[in-house]
mmCIF file of C-alpha atoms in Angstrom:
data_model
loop_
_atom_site.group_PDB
_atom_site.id
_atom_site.type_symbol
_atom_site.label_atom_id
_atom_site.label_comp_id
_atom_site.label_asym_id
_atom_site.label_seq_id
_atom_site.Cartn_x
_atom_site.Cartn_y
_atom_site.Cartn_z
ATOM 1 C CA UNK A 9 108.909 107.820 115.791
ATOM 2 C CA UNK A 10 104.983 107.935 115.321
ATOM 3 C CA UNK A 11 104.959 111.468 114.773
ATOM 4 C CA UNK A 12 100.978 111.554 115.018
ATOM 5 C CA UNK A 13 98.856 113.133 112.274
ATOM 6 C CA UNK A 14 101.617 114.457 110.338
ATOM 7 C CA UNK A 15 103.768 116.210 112.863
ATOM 8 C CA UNK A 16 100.722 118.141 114.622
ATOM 9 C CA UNK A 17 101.765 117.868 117.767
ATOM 10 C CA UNK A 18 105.133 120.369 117.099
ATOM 11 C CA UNK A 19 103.325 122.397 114.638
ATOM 12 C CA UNK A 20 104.223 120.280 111.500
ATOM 13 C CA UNK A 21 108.147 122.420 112.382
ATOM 14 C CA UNK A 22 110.892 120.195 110.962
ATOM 15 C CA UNK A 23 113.304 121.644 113.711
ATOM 16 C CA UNK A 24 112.151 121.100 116.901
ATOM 17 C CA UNK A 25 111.505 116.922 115.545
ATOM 18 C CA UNK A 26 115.441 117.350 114.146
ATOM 19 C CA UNK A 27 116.487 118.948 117.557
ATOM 20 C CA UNK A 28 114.936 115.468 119.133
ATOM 21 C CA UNK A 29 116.639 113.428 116.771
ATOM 22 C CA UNK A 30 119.938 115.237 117.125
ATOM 23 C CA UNK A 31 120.241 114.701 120.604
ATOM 24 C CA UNK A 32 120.401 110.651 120.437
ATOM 25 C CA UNK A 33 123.077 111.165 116.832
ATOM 26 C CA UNK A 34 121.153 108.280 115.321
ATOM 27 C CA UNK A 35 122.364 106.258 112.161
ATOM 28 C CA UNK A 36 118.637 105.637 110.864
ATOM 29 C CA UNK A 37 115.193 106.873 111.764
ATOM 30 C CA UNK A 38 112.170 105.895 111.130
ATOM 31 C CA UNK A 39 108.516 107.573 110.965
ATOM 32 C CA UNK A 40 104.846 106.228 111.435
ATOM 33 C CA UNK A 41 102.083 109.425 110.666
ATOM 34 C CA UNK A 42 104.519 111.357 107.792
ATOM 35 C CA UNK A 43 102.799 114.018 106.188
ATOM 36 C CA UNK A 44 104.237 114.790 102.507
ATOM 37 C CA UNK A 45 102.783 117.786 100.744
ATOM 38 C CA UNK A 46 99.095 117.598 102.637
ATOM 39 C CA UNK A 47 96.772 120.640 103.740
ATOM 40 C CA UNK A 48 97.289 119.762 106.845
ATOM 41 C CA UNK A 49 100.962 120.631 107.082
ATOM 42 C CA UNK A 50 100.761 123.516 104.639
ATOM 43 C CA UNK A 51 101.668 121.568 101.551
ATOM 44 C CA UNK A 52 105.045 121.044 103.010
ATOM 45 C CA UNK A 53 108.316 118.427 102.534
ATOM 46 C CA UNK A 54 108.735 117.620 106.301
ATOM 47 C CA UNK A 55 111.018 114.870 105.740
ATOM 48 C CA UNK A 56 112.963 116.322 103.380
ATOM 49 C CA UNK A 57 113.155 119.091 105.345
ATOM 50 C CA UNK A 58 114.539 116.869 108.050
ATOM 51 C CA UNK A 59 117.048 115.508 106.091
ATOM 52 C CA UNK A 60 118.343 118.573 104.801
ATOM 53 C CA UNK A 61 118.869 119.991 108.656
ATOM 54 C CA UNK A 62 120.512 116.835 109.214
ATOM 55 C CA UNK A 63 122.412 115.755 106.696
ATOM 56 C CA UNK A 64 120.364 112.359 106.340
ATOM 57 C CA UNK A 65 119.130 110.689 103.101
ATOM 58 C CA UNK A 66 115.179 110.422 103.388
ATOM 59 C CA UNK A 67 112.904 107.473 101.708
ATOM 60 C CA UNK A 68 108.936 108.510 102.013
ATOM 61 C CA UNK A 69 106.626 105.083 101.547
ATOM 62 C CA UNK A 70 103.199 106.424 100.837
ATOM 63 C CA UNK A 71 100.383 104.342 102.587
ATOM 64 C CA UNK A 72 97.490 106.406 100.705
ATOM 65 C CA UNK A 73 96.411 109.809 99.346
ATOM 66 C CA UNK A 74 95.431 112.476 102.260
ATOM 67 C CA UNK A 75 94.554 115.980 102.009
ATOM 68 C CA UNK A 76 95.486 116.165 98.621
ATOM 69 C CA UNK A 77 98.790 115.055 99.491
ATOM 70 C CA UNK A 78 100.068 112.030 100.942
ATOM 71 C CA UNK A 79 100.215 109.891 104.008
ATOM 72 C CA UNK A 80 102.653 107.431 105.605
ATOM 73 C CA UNK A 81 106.007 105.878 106.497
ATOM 74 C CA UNK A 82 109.387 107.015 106.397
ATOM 75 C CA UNK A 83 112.965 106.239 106.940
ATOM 76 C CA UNK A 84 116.315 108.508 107.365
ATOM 77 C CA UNK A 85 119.742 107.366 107.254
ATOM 78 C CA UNK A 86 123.276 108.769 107.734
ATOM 79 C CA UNK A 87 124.612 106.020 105.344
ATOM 80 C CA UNK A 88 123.142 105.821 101.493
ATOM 81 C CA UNK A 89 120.857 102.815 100.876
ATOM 82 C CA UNK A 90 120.959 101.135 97.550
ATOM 83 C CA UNK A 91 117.272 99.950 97.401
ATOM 84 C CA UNK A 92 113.929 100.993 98.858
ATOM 85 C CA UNK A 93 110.551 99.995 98.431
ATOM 86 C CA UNK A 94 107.085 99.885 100.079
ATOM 87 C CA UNK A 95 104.460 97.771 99.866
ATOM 88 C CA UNK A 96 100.486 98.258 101.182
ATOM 89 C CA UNK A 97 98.018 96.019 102.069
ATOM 90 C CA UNK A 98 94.223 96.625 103.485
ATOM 91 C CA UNK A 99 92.978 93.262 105.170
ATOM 92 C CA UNK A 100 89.786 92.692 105.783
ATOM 93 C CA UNK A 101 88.093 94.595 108.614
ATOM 94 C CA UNK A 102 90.881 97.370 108.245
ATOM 95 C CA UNK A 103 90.159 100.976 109.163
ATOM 96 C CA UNK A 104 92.581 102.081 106.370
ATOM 97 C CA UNK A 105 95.593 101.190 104.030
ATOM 98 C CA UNK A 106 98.254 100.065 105.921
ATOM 99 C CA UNK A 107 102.263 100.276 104.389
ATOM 100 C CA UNK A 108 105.729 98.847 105.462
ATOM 101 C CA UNK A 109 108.400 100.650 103.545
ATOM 102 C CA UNK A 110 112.112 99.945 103.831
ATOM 103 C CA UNK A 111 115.278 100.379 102.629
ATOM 104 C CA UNK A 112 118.938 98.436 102.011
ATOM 105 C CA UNK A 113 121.564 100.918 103.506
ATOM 106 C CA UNK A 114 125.827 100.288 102.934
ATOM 107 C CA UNK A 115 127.238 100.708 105.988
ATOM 108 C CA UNK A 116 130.817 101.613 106.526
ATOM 109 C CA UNK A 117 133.160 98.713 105.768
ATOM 110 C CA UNK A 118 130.667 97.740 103.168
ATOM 111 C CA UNK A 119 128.358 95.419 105.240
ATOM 112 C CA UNK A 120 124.441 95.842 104.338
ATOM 113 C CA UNK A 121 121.615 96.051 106.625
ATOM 114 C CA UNK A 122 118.086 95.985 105.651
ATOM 115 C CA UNK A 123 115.677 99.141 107.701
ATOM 116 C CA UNK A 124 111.869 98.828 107.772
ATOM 117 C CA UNK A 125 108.986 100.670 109.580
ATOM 118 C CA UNK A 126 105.272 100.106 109.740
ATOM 119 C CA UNK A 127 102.089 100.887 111.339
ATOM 120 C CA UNK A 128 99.468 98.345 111.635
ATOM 121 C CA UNK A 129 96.627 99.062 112.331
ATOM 122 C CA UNK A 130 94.368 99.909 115.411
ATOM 123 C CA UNK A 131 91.386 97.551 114.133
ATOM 124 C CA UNK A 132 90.039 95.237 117.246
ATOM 125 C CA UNK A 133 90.468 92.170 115.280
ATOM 126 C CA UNK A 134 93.794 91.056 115.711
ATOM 127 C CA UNK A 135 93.774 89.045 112.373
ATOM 128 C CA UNK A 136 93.504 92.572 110.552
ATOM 129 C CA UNK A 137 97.697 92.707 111.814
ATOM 130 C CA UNK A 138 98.091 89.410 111.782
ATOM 131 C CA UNK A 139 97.042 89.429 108.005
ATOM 132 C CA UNK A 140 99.705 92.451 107.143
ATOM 133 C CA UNK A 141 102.461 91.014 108.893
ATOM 134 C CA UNK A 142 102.118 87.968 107.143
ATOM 135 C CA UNK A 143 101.834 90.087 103.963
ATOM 136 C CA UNK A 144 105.331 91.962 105.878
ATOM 137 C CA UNK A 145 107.166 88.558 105.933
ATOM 138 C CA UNK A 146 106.626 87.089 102.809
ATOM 139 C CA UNK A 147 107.605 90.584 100.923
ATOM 140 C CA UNK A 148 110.238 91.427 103.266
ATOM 141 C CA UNK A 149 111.936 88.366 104.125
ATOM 142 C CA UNK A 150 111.502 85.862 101.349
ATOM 143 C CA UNK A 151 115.076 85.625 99.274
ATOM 144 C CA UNK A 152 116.453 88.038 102.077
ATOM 145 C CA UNK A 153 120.156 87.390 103.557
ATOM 146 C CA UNK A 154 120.413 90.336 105.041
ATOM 147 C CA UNK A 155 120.322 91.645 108.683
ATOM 148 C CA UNK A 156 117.367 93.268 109.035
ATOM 149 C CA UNK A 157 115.016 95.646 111.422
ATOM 150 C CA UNK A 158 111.844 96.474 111.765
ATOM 151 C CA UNK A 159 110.439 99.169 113.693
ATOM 152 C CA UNK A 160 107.133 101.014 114.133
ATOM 153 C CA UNK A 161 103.545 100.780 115.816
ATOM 154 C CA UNK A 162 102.158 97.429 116.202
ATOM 155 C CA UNK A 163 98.903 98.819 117.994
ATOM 156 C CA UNK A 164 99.427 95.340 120.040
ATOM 157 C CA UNK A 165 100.435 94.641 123.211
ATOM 158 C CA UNK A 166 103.062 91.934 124.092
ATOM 159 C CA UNK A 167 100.954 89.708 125.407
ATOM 160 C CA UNK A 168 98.579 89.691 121.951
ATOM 161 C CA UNK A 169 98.342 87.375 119.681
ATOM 162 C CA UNK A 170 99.654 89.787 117.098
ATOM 163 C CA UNK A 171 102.847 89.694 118.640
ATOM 164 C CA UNK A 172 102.885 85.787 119.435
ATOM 165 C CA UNK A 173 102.756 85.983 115.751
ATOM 166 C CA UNK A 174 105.841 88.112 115.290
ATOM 167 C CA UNK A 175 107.789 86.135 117.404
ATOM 168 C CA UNK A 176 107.679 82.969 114.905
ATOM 169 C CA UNK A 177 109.897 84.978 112.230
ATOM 170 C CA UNK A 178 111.501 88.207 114.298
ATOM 171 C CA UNK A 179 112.712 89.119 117.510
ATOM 172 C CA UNK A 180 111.830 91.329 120.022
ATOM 173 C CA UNK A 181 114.858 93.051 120.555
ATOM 174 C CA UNK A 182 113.030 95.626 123.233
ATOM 175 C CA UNK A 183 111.707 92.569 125.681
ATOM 176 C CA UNK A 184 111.071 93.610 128.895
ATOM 177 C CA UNK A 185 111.592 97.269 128.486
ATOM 178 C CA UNK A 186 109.158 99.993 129.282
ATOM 179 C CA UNK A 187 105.679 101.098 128.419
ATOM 180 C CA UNK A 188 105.512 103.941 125.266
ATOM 181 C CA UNK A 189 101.746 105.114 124.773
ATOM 182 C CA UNK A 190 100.663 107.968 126.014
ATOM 183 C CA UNK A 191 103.671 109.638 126.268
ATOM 184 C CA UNK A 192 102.142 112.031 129.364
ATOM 185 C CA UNK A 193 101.879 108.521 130.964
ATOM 186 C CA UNK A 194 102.658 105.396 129.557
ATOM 187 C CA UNK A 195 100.875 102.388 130.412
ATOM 188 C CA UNK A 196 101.273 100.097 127.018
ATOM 189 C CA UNK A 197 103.819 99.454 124.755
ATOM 190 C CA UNK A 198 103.115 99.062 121.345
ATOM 191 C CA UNK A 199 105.972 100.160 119.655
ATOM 192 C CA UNK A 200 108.849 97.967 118.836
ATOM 193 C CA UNK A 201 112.219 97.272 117.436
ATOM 194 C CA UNK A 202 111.885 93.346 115.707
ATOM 195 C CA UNK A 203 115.377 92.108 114.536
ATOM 196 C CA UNK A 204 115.351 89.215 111.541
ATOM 197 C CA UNK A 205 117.230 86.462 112.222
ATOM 198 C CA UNK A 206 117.119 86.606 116.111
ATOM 199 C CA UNK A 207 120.822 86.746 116.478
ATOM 200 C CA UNK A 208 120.635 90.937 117.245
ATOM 201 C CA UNK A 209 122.263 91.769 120.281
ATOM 202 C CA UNK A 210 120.775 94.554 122.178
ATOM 203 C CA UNK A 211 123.642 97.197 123.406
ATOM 204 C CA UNK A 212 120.780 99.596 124.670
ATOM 205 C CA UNK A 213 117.330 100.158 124.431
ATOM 206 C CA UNK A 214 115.272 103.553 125.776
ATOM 207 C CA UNK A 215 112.250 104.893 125.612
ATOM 208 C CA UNK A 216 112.112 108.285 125.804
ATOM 209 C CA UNK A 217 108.979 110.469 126.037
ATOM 210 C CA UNK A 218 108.600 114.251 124.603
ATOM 211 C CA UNK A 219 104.787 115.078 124.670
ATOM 212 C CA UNK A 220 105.329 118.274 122.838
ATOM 213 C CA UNK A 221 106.202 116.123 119.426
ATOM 214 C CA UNK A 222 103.829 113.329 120.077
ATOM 215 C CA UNK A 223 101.750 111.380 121.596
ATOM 216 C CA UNK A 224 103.586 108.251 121.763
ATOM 217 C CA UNK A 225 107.229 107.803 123.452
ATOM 218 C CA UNK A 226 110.410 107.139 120.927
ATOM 219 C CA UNK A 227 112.875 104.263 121.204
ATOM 220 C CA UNK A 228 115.996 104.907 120.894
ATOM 221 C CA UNK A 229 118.058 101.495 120.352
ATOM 222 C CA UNK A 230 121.591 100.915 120.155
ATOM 223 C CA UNK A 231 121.707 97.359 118.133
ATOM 224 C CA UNK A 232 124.019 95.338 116.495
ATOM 225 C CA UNK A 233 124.129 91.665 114.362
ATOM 226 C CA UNK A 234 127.355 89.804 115.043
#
């Protein structure tokens, strides 16, 4: 969910994004645009004030200091996660710092899955992603046996050659589906759900527009790793 500057969109209110996220009964979440004690949102907690209203345990991956607060990713999950980190990376020719955060979660019956989210960012020069994603594979991958996802805002089209990129290491797991910027009327898709290896079968994929939270669609995924 790119929850754009912060949660601005909804008023920076922590219910009606938990009313959203309520309504699909996720088992993890993730956020592009978090706002964590800024001026912006009134110096408030948003996602742990999300968690609390939904019984979720929150990891906040800071990309860089805003409004004397912070800025950046984050992840919820109904299961606890064992490990969590972020990492941040500003290429050249970026507009700003850029983060992937993520987290190892034990699922029921003890099997692990690793969660990620990122943003990259909106710079012309498609070797500004290309660079992070790189930076995204070697830090996130390297050593890695587990199942993992990552989600988030690629500001790329399919057809880039960020996302040709991508496809070397990840899959798309939402190929073919539909468009999920602006979400008053969608005419690119730039968000995605990559799975790592590309053995994730796809049980459903939406996306699912609510222009009073943001300006971007969400996906909503059902997924699974044999």
């Amino acid at each position: 969910m790119n929850i754009k500057e912060g949660g601005k969109p909804a008023g920076f209110d922590a219910l009606a994004y938990a009313g959203c996220i309520r309504e699909y009964n996720p088992d993890v979440v993730v956020f592009q645009e978090m706002d964590n004690f800024t001026t912006r949102n009134g110096k408030k907690d948003l996602l742990t004030e999300l968690a609390a209203e939904l019984g979720m345990f929150p990891y906040f991956g800071k990309a860089f200091t805003y409004a004397t607060g912070d800025f950046g990713n984050a992840i919820l999950s109904k299961y606890p996660f064992y490990n969590a980190r972020t990492i941040s990376s500003r290429p050249a020719g970026a507009n700003e710092m850029r983060a992937c955060s993520w987290i190892d979660i034990l699922l029921p019956g003890k099997r692990k899955v690793r969660v990620g989210v990122t943003h990259l960012d909106v710079a012309s020069d498609e070797q500004v992603r290309i660079s992070m994603l790189a930076t995204i594979n070697t830090q996130m991958l390297t050593d890695n046996s587990l199942p993992t996802l990552l989600a988030g805002d690629f500001n790329a089209t399919p057809d880039s050659e960020t996302l040709n990129y991508a496809r070397f290491r990840w899959q798309d797991i939402g190929d073919g589906t539909g468009n999920t910027i602006s979400s008053t009327n969608p005419t690119k898709r730039i968000d995605y759900v990559m799975g790592y290896p590309k053995s994730w079968v796809r049980k459903s994929y939406q996306v699912v527009c609510f222009p009073h939270l943001s300006d971007h669609c969400f996906i909503v995924a059902d997924v699974e790793h044999p």
